[in-house]
Coordinates of N, CA and C in Angstrom, one line a residue:
X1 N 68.4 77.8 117.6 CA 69.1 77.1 116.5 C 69.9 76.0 117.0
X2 N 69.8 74.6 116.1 CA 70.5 73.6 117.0 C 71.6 73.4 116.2
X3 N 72.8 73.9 116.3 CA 73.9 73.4 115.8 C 74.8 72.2 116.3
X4 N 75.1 71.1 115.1 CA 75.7 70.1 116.0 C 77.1 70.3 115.2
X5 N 78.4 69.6 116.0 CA 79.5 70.2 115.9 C 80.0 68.5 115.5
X6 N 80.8 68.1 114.7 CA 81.2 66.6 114.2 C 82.9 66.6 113.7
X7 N 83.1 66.1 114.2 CA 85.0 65.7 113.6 C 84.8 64.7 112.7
X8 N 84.7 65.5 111.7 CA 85.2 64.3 110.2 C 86.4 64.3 110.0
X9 N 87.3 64.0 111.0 CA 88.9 63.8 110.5 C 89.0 62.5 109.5
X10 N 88.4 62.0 109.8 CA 88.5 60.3 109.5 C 87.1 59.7 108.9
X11 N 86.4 61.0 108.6 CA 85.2 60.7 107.8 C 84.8 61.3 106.8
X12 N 86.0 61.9 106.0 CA 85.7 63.4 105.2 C 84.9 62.6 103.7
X13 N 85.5 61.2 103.5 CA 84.4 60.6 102.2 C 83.2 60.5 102.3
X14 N 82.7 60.3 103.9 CA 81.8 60.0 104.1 C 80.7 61.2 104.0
X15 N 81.6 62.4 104.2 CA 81.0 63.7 104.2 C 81.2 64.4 102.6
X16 N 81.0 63.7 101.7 CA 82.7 64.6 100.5 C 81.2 65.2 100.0
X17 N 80.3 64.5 100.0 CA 79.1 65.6 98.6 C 78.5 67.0 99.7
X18 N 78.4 66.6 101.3 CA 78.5 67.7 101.8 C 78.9 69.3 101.6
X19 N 80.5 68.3 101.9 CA 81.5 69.5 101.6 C 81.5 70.0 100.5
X20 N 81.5 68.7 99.3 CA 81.4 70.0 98.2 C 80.9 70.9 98.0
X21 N 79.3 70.8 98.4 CA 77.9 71.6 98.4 C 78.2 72.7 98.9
X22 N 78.6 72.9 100.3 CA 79.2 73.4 101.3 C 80.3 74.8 100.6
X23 N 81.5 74.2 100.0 CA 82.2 74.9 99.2 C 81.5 75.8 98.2
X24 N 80.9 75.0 97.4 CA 80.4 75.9 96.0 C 79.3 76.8 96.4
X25 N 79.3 76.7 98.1 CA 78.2 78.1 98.3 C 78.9 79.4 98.8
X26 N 80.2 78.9 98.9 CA 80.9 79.7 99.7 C 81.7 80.8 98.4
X27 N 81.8 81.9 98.7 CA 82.5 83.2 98.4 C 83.8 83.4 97.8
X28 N 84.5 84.2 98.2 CA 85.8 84.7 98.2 C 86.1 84.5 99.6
X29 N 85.8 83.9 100.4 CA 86.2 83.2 101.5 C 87.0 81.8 101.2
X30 N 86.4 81.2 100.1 CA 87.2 79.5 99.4 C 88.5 79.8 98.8
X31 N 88.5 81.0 98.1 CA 89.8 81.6 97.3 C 90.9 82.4 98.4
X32 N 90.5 82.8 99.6 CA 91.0 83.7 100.4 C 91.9 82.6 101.0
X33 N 90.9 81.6 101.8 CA 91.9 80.3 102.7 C 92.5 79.0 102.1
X34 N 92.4 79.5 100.1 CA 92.2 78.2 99.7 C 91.8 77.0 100.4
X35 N 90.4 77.2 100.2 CA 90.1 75.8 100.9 C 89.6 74.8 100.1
X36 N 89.8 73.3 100.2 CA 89.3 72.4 99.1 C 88.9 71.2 99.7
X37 N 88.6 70.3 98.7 CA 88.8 69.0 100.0 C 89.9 68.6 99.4
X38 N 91.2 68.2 99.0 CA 92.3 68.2 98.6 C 92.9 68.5 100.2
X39 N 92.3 69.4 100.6 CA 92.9 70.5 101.5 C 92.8 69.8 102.8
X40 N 91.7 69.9 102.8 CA 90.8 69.0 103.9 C 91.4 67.6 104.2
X41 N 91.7 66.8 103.3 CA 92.6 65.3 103.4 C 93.6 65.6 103.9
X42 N 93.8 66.4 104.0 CA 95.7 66.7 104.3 C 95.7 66.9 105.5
X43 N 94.5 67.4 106.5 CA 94.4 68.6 107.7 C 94.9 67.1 108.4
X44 N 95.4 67.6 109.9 CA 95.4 67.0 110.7 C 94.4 66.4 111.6
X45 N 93.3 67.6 111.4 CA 92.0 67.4 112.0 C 91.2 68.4 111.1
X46 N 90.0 68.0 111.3 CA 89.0 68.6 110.7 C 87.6 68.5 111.4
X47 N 87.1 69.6 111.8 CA 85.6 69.4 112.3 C 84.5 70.6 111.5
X48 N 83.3 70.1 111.4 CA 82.5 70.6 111.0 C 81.2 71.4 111.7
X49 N 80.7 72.3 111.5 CA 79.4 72.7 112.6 C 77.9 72.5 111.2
X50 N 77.5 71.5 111.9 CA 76.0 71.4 111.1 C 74.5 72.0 111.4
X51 N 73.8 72.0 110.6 CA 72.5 72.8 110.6 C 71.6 72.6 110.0
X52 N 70.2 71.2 110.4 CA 69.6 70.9 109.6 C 70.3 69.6 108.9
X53 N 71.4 69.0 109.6 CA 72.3 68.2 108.5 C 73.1 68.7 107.1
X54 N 73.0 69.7 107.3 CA 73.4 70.3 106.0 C 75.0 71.7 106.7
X55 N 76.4 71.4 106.4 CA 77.4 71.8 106.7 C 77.5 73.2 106.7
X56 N 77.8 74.0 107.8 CA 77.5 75.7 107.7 C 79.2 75.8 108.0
X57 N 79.4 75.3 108.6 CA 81.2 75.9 108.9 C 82.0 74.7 109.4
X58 N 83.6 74.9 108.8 CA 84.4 74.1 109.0 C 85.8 74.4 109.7
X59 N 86.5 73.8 110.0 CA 87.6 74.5 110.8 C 88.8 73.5 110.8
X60 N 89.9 73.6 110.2 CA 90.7 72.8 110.5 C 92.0 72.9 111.0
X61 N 92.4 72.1 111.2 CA 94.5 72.5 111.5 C 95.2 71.2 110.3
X62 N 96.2 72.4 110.0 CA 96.9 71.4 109.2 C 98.5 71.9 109.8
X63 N 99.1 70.8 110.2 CA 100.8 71.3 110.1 C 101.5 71.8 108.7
X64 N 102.1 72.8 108.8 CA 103.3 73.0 107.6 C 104.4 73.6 107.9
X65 N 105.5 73.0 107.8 CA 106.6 73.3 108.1 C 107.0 73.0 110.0
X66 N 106.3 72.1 110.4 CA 106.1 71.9 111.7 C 105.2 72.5 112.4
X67 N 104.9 73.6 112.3 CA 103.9 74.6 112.6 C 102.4 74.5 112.2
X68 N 101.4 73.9 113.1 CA 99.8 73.9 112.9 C 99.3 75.5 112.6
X69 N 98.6 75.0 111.8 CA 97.7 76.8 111.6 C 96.3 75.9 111.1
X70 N 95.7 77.0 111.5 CA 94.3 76.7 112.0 C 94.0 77.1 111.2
X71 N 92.4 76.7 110.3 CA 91.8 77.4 109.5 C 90.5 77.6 109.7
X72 N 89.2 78.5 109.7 CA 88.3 78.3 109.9 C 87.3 78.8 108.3
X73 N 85.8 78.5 108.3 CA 84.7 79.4 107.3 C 84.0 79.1 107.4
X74 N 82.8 79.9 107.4 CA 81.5 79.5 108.3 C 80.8 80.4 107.1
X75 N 79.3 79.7 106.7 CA 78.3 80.4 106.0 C 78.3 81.9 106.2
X76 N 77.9 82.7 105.0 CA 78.0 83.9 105.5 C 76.4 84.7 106.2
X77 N 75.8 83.7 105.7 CA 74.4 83.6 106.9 C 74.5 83.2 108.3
X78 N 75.1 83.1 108.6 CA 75.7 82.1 110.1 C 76.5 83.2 110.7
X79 N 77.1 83.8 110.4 CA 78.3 84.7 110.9 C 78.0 85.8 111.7
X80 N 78.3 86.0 112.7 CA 78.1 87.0 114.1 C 77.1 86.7 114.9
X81 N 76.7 85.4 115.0 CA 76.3 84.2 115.7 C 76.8 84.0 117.0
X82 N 78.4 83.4 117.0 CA 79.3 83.5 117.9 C 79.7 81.7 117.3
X83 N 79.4 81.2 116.2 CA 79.3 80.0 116.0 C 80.6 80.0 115.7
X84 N 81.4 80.6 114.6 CA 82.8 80.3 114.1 C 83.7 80.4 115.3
X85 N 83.1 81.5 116.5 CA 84.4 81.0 117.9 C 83.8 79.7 118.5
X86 N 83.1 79.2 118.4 CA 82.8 77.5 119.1 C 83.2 76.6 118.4
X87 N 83.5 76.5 116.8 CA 83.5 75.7 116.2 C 84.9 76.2 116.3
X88 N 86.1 77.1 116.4 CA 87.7 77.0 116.9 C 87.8 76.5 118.2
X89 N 86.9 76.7 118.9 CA 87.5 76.7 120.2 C 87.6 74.9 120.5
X90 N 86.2 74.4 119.6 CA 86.3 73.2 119.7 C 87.1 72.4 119.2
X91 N 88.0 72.8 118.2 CA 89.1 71.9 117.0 C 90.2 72.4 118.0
X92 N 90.2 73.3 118.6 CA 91.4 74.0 119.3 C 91.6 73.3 121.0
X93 N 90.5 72.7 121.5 CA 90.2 71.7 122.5 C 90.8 70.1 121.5
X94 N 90.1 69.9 121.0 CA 90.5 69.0 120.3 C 92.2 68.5 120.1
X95 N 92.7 69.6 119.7 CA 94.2 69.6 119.1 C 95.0 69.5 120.6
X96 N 94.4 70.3 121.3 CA 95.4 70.2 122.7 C 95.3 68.8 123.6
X97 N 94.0 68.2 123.5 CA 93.8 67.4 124.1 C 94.9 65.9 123.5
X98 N 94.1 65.6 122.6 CA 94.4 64.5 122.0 C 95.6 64.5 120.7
X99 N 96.4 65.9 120.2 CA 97.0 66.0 119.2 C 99.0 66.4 119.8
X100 N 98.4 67.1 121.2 CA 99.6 67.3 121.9 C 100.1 68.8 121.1
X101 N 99.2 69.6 120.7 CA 99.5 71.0 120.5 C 99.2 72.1 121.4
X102 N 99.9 73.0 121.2 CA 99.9 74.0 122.1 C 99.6 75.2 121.2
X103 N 98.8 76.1 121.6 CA 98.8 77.3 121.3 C 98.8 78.4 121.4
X104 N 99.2 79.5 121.1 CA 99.7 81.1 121.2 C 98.8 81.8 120.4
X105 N 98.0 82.3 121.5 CA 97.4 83.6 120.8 C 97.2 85.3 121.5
X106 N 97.3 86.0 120.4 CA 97.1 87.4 121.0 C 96.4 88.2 121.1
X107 N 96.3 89.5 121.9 CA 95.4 89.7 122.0 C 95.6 91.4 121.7

């Protein structure tokens, strides 16, 4: 399976019929993380994992209240893959690298 992994921070118009597509396939996973593209404009970062050219999972960080939180949702055909931990690990490389965040996780 070739999955390609793309940071639309700064390209989300360019991706917007994607996403919507993307969304309106998605579950009670969209209502769970409220996710929108509303949502998406706001993130600090945003990357996508593609399939076929066609969007299977997204992942983003948005600050609130000072504090980043991460969000991730991945097709529910896609899932136990190991694809939704590449596609965090990648936005979470991303964030430390170039955004100057740090993060705490547990285990």
């Amino acid at each position: 399976m070739n999955i390609c992994f793309v940071d639309l921070t700064s390209n989300i118009d360019e991706y917007r019929e994607k996403i919507e597509s993307f969304l309106r396939d998605l579950d009670t996973e969209k209502e769970f993380i409220g996710l929108s593209v509303k949502r998406l404009i706001k993130s600090e970062l945003v990357f996508a994992a593609l399939h076929k050219n066609e969007i299977i999972g997204i992942s983003g960080l948005r600050k609130k209240h000072g504090i980043a939180r991460r969000y991730s949702v991945l097709r529910r055909d896609y899932q136990g893959k190991g694809l939704g931990k590449k596609l965090s690990l990648k936005i979470l490389a991303h964030a430390k690298k170039d955004h100057n965040i740090i993060t705490v996780s547990y285990k």
